[in-house]
Amino acid sequence: MVYIMFMFLFGLVLGLAAVASNPSPYFAALGLVAVAGMGCGVLVGHGGSFLSLVLFLIYLGGMLVVFAYSAALAAEPYPEGWGSWPVLGVMMAYMVGVCAAAGLFWGGWYEGAWVSADEFAEFSVFRGDIGGVALMYSVGGGVLVMGAWVLLLTLFVVLELTRGLSRGALRAV
Amino acid sequence: MTPTHFAFSSTFLLGLAGLAFHRTHLLSALLCLEGMMLSLFIALSLWTLQLNSASFSASPMLLLAFSACEASAGLALLVATARTHGTDRLQSLNLLQC
């Protein structure tokens, strides 16, 4: 269990180094999918299964799918993956930087075992994160309405941004 | 620093470095921004879970909702750039060059 958690945390850092090392956007989206999967594993290991499910559904299944087919806008004849030297060199440089920072910040922690949330509580249907998210619908109703309003506003923002073609705000004169 | 704290902190800083340095495509910069949002979601969720404060778990949900707004605005800008400039390469955004 400890080793799986270490592997997920390492995969998190390695995956985002793979995204940040400037490959072609096809591969960067793939790296981000892997990072989200590792992050879901970390959350599940801590007992937050509902938040992990939300991450998978909304982030991977909603937002990253849109990024994946928007990658068609970034089409180039010779896409650079992690096999080509500039990308791999930058990724290795990032990993060396992370290892140097790890050597600097290591120490100061004692336990290597993770205890999941409300492990020692009584048996209950309301696990830690599910009961907390339910508060968003009861006492947090105001911020829920505000979030829905912001999402509706974003729809109109997006429609306005992509309306103009050459009459809009973004143009090449 | 615990390994978990170090992992999501370095994930955030790697995404920030990827956003700031040597981009060719606008979409790569948007993907690094999404990686930063992902690390923030993981950080807030782990705060909730490790400190057993269940009432804080509405916070990563709201972060995800607002980051969806931001991602869609960024993608709308990407589409508008590709439609006016023909490509999303950052070299073609040179109207304000000196």
mmCIF file of N, CA and C in Angstrom, chain A residues 15 99 135:
data_model
loop_
_atom_site.group_PDB
_atom_site.id
_atom_site.type_symbol
_atom_site.label_atom_id
_atom_site.label_comp_id
_atom_site.label_asym_id
_atom_site.label_seq_id
_atom_site.Cartn_x
_atom_site.Cartn_y
_atom_site.Cartn_z
ATOM 1 N N GLY A 15 4.659 12.596 -14.673
ATOM 2 C CA GLY A 15 3.697 12.903 -15.731
ATOM 3 C C GLY A 15 3.632 14.383 -16.025
ATOM 4 N N CYS A 99 14.608 16.252 -8.275
ATOM 5 C CA CYS A 99 15.418 15.449 -7.350
ATOM 6 C C CYS A 99 16.298 16.332 -6.483
ATOM 7 N N LEU A 135 -22.735 19.160 2.057
ATOM 8 C CA LEU A 135 -22.908 20.484 2.667
ATOM 9 C C LEU A 135 -23.003 21.581 1.625
#
